[in-house]
XYZ file of C-alpha atoms in Angstrom:
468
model
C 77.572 3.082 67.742
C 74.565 0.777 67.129
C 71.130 2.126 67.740
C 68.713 -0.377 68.335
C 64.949 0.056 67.972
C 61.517 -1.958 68.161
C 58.574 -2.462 65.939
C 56.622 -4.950 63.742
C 54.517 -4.422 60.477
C 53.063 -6.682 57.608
C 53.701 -4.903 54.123
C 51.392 -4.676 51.333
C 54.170 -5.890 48.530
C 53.919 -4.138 45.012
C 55.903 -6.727 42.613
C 56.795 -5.651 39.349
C 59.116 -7.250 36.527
C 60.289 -6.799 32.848
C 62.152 -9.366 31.336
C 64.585 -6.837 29.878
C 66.684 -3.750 29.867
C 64.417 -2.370 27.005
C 61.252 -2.875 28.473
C 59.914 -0.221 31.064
C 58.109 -0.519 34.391
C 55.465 2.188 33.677
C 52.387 -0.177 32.609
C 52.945 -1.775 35.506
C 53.195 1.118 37.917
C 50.004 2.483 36.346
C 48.201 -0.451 37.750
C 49.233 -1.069 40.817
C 48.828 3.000 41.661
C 45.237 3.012 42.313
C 45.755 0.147 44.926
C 49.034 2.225 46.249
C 46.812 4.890 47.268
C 45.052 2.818 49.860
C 47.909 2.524 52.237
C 50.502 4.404 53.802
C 53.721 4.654 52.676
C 55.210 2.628 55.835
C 52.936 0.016 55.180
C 54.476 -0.576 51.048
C 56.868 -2.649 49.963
C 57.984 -2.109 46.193
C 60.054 -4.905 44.553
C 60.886 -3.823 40.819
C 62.962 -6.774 38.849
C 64.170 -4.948 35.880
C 65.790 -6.629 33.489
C 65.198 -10.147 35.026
C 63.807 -13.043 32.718
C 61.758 -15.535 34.615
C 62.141 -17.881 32.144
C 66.406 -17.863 32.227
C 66.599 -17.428 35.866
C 65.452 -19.284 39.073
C 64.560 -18.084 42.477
C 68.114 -18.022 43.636
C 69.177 -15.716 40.813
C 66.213 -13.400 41.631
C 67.039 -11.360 44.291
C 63.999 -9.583 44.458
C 61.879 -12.952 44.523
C 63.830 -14.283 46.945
C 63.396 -11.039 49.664
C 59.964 -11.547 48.850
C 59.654 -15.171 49.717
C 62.048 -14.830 52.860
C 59.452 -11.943 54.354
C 56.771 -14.529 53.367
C 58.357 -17.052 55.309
C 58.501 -15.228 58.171
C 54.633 -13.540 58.147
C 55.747 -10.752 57.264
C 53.855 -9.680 54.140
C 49.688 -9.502 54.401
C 49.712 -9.049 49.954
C 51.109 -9.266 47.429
C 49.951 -6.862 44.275
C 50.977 -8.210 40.724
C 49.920 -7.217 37.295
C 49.475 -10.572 36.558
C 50.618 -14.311 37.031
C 53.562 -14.188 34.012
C 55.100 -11.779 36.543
C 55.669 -13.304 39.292
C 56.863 -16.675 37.900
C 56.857 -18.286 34.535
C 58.134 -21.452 35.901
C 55.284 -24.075 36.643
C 56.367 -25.727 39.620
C 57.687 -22.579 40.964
C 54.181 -20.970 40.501
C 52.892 -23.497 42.548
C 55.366 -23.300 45.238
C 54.611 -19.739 45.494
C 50.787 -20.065 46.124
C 51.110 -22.526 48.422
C 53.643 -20.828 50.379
C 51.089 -17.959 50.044
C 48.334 -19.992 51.304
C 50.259 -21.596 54.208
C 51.133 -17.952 55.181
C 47.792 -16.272 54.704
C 48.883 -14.267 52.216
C 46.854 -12.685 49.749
C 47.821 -12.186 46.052
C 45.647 -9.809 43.568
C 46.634 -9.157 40.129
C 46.092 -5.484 38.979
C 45.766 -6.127 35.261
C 42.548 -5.233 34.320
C 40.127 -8.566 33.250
C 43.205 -11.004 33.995
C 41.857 -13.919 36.152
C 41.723 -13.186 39.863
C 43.954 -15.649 42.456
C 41.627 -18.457 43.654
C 41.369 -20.920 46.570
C 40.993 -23.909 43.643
C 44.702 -25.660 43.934
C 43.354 -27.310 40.901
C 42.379 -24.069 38.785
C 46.062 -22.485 40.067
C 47.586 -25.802 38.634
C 46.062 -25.272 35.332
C 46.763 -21.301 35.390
C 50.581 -22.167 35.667
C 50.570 -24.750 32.970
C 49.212 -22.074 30.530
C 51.564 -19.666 31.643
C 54.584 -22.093 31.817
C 54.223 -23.668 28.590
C 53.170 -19.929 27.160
C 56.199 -18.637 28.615
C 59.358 -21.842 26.991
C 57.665 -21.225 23.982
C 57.895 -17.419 23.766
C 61.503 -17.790 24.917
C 62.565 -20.280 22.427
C 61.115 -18.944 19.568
C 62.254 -15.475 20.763
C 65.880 -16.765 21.431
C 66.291 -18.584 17.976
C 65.051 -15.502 15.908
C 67.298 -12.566 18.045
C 70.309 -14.724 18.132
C 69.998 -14.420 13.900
C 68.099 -11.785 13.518
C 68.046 -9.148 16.624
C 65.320 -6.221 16.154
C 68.922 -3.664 17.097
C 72.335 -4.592 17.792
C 75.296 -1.895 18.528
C 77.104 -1.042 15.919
C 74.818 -2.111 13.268
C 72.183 -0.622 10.747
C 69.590 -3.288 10.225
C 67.800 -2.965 6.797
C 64.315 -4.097 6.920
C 64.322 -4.752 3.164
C 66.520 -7.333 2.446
C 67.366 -7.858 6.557
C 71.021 -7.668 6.162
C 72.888 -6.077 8.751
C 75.547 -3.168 7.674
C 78.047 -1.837 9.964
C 77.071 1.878 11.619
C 79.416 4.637 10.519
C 78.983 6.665 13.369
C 79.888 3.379 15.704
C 82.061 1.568 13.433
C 85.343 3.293 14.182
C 84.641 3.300 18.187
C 83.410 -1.014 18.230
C 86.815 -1.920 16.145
C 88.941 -0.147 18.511
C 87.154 -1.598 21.576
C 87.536 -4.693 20.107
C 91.216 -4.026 19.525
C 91.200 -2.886 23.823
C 89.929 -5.997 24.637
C 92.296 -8.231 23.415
C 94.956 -5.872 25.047
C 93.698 -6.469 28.770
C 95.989 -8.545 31.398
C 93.905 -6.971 34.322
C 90.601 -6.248 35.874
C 91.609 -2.438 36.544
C 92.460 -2.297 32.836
C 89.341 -3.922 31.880
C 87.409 -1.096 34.003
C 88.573 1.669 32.914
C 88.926 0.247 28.861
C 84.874 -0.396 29.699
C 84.434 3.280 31.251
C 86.161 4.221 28.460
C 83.954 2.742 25.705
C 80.745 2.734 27.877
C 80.630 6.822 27.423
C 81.925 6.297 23.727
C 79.470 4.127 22.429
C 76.716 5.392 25.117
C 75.665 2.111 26.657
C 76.741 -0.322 29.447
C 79.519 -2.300 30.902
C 76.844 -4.904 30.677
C 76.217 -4.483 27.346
C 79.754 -3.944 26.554
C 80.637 -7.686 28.143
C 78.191 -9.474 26.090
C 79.190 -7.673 23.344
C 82.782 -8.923 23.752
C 81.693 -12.423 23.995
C 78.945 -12.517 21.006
C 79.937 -14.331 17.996
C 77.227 -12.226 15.944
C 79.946 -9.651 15.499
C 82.001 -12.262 13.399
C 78.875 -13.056 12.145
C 78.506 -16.692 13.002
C 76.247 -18.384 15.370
C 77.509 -20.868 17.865
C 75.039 -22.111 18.917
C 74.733 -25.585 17.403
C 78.254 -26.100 15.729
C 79.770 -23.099 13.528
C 76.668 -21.798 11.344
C 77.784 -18.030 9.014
C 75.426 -15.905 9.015
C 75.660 -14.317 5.329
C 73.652 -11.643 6.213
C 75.849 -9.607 8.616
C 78.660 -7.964 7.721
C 81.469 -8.623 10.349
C 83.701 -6.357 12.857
C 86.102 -9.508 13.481
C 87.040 -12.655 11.299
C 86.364 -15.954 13.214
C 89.790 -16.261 14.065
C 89.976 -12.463 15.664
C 86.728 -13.763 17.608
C 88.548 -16.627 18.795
C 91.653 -15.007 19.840
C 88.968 -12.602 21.892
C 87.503 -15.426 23.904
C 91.199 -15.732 25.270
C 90.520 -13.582 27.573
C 87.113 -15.218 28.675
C 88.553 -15.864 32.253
C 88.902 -12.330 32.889
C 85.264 -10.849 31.681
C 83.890 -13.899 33.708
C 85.891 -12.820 36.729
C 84.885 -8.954 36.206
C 80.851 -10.790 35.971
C 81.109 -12.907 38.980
C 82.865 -9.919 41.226
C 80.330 -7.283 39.690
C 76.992 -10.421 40.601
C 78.568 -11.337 44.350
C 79.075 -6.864 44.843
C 74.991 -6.203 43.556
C 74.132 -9.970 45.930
C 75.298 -7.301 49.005
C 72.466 -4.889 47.974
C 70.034 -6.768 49.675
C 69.531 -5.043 53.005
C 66.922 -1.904 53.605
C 69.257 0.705 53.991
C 68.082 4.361 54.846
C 69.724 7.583 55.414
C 69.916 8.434 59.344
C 69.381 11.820 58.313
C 67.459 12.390 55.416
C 65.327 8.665 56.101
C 65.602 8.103 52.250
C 67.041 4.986 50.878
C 70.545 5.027 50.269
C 71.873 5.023 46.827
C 74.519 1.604 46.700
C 77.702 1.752 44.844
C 80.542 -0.566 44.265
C 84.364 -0.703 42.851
C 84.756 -3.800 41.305
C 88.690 -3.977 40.669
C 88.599 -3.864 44.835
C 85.666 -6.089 45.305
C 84.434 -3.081 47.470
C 80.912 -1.961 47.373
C 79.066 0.895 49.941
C 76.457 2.972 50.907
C 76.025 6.736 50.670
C 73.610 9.865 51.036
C 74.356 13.486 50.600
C 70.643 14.949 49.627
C 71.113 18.375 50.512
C 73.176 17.842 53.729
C 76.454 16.361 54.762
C 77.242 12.994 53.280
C 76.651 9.982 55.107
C 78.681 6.764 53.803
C 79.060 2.621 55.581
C 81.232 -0.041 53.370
C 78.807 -3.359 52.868
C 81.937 -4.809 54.746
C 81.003 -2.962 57.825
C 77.777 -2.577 57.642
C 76.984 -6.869 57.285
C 79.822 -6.679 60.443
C 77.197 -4.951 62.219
C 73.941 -6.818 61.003
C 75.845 -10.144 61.858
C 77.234 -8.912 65.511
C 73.785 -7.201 66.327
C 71.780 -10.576 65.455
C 74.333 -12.230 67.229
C 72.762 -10.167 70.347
C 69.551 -10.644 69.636
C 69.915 -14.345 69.395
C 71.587 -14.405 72.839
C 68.720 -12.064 74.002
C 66.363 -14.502 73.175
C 64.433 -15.921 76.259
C 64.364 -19.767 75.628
C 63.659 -20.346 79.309
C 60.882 -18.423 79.305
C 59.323 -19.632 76.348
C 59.575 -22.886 78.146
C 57.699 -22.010 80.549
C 54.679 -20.192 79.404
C 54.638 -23.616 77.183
C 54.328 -26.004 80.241
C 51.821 -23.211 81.667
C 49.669 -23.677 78.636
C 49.954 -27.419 78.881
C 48.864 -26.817 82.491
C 46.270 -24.946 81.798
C 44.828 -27.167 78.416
C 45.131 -30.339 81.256
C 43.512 -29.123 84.008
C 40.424 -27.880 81.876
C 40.592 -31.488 80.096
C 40.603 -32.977 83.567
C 37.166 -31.168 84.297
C 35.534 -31.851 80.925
C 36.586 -35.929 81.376
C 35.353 -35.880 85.281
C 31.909 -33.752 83.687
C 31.729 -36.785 81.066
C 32.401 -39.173 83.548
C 29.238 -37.676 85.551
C 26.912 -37.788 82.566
C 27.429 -41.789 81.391
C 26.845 -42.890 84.886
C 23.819 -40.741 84.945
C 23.212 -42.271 81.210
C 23.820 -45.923 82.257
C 21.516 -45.651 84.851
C 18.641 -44.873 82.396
C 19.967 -47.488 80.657
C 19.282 -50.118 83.533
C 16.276 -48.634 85.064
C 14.253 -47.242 82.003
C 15.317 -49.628 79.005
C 12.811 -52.936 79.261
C 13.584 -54.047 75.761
C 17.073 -54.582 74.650
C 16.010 -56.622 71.334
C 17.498 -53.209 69.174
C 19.420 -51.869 71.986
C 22.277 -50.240 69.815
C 19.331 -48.129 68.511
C 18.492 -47.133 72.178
C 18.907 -43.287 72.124
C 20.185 -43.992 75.553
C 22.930 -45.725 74.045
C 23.417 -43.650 71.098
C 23.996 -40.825 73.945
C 26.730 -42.970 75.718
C 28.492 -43.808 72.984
C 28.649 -40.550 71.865
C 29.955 -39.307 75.239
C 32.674 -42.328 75.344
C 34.024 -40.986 72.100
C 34.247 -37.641 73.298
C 36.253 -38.782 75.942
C 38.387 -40.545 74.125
C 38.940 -37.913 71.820
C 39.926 -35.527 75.448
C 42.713 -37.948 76.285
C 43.556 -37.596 72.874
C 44.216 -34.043 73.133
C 46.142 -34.354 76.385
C 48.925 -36.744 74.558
C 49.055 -34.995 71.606
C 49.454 -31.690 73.837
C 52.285 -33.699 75.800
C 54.323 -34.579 73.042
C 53.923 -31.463 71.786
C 55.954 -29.958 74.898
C 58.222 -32.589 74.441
C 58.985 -31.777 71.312
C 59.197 -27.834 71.744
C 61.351 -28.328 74.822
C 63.729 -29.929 72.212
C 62.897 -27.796 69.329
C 64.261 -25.107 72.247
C 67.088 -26.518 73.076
C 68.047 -26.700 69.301
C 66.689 -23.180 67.930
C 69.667 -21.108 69.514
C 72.619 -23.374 67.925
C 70.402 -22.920 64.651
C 70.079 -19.308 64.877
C 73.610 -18.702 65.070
C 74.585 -21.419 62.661
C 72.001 -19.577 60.040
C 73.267 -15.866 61.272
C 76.940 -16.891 59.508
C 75.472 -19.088 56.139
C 71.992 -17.413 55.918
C 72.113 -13.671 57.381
C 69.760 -12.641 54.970
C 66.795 -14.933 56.357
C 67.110 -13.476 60.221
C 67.468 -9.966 59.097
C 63.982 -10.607 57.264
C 62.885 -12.332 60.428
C 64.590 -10.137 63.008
C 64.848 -6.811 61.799
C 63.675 -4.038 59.648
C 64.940 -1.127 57.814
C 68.723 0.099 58.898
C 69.245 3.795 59.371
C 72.948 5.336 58.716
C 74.405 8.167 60.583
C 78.271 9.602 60.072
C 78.887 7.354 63.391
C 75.955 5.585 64.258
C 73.271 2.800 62.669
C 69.841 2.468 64.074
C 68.703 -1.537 63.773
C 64.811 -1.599 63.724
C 64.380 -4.335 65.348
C 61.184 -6.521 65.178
C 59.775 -6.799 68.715
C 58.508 -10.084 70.157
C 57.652 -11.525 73.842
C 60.833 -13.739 73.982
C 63.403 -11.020 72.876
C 64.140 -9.458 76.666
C 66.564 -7.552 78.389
C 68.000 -6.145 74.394
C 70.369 -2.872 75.401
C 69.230 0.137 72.986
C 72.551 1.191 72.477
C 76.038 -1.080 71.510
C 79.272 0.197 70.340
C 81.590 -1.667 68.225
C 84.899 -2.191 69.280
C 87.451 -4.235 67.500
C 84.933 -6.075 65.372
C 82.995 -6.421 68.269
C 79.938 -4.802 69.825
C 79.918 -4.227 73.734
């Protein structure tokens, strides 16, 4: 069963990033929890990119960012707290994409950092601010990239010695790297390749993450590929170059594991909270079975919804929302305003009319002179009064076309809605609704109320792939 409630709120969005897995949050956190304090906890939004280099990756391969943007887009955000510009975007024309869209959306962005230069209204002074930080940031991250590619401050399995800064192979990981390496080359499936990564992951106490790039890094025959086939003299290799090669065989397969495990964590994007506890969720996935879920079992009785049926019901309940929607009516209250914005038009024009006839009379019967007659404050008045007409019958065209146009817009925005609620879900859940509680057999929808959403049932129950 689908529960289906109504409300609206603007968050007060904490962003935080680190561009990787050995940086922490905690600096970050520190900051922003003085500002924290001010609101209640309904009204935060927290959006942590760990891991997440905004100098590699673009707004589509930021999840985070791109939540944040779509709850921009649709006014749902009042600020947005950042420690300081670098973390939000690195990227110059992306910087400046963000602030506008900011600006256009009367949003509000403070930076907690202390002494870091405030957000400003100068488009000009933003401009420059993202220069700095974009050229700051291509040069960190090509200087950074040449020297770890050759010279990494750790790498598994080695022992780097900060004398000469030759890299020796670690004993106690030695034995356990060789023998993954040796799995690796074995693999003919993605089960195998899970469980040979479980396997190694809790040997060599890291990640599968870590694990895959370690599989594909040419450091560990000690050459860099980069630009053509360089040795690197001062590593002592795990694999010849022609073990490495004979390891990249099998390229296809980690990719496929990588692009399973990327579209699973791209399902993670809704606000899912247990119907019982009302704590998020924790998300989970199988990646041999391209399955992924939700689940809760804090201290009662475990709740648990596949991503496969829980985007079935986002995508069936926006489907009724969309069909809820009360076009007609917003046609009307727009020709009612036009009504309205006339007839008060008509009055002003038929009050102007009133006052140049009573003007033109002065005109003829007190003016003697009409040598400087354009100087006449008699005429100055009716000219200014003919141009305030104008300007009247202005407004009523431009008011006009304006229904025009929305009774079209109208016409169009339901096709649109359901053409975005199969390629976009994502954006109308943003728009439409808020967080998702899970029950063992139900899911509450908050959904976000507005004066064209009318005659919404509270309760649906899916049948068939279908709600009714």
């Amino acid at each position: 069963m689908v529960q289906v409630i109504q409300s609206k709120i603007k968050y007060k969005v904490f962003f935080r990033r680190v561009s990787t897995i050995t940086q922490d949050l905690a600096m970050q956190e520190s900051a922003d929890a003085l500002y924290r304090e001010k609101y209640i906890d309904k009204e935060i939004l927290i959006l942590n990119e760990d891991g997440v280099s905004a100098n590699k990756l673009n707004i589509e391969q930021r999840p985070q960012m791109k939540k944040l943007i779509n709850l921009i887009i649709n006014n749902q955000v009042e600020i947005v707290y950042a420690f300081d510009r670098t973390r939000l975007f690195r990227d110059f024309y992306e910087s400046n994409y963000f602030v506008s869209l900011c600006k256009k959306h009367n949003v509000d962005i403070f930076f907690t950092s202390p002494g870091h230069q405030q957000a400003t209204d100068s488009t000009l002074l933003e401009g420059v601010m993202n220069i700095v930080s974009d050229v700051e940031g291509k040069n960190i991250a090509r200087r950074t990239e040449e020297a770890r590619k050759r010279y990494p401050p750790r790498k598994l399995g080695y022992i780097k010695l900060k004398e000469t800064k030759q890299y020796i192979k670690d004993p106690s990981k030695k034995d356990a790297l060789l023998q993954f390496f040796s799995a690796i080359k074995g693999i003919t499936s993605l089960e195998n390749l899970e469980v040979t990564l479980n396997e190694y992951k809790r040997i060599l106490k890291t990640t599968t993450k870590q694990l895959l790039k370690i599989a594909k890094d040419p450091f560990y025959a000690g050459f860099d590929l980069t630009n053509g086939k360089n040795k690197l003299s001062h590593i002592e290799p795990y694999l010849t170059y022609e073990d490495f090669k004979e390891l990249q065989a099998h390229n296809n397969l980690l990719l496929s594991y990588q692009d399973i495990e990327r579209s699973l964590i791209n399902q993670d994007i809704y606000d899912v909270c247990c119907g019982i506890c009302r704590k998020p969720m924790k998300f989970h996935m199988d990646i041999p079975t391209e399955k992924a879920w939700y689940s809760c079992s804090r201290k009662h009785s475990k709740t648990l919804i596949e991503t496969e049926d829980l985007i079935l019901i986002i995508t069936e309940s926006l489907e009724k929302i969309i069909e809820h929607l009360d076009t007609e009516l917003l046609l009307k209250d727009s020709r009612h305003f036009f009504h309205l914005i006339h007839k008060n038009v008509n009055a002003e024009l038929r009050s102007l009319e009133l006052k140049k006839h009573s003007v033109m009379e002065k005109v003829i019967l007190e003016t003697d002179d009409f040598t400087h007659w354009r100087q006449h404050p008699h005429y100055v008045e009716l000219t200014k009064l003919e141009k305030t007409q104008i300007d009247f019958l202005n407004q009523i065209e431009e008011k006009q076309a304006l229904l025009f146009e929305n009774e079209t817009l109208v016409r169009m925005v339901k096709d649109y809605l359901h053409k975005c609620r199969k390629s976009n879900p994502y954006f109308l859940v943003s728009m439409l609704l808020g967080k998702l509680y899970v029950y063992p057999n139900e899911v509450n929808l908050v959904v976000n109320k507005f004066d064209y959403l009318s005659d919404l049932q509270t309760q649906y129950v899916l049948k068939g792939e279908k709600l009714l």
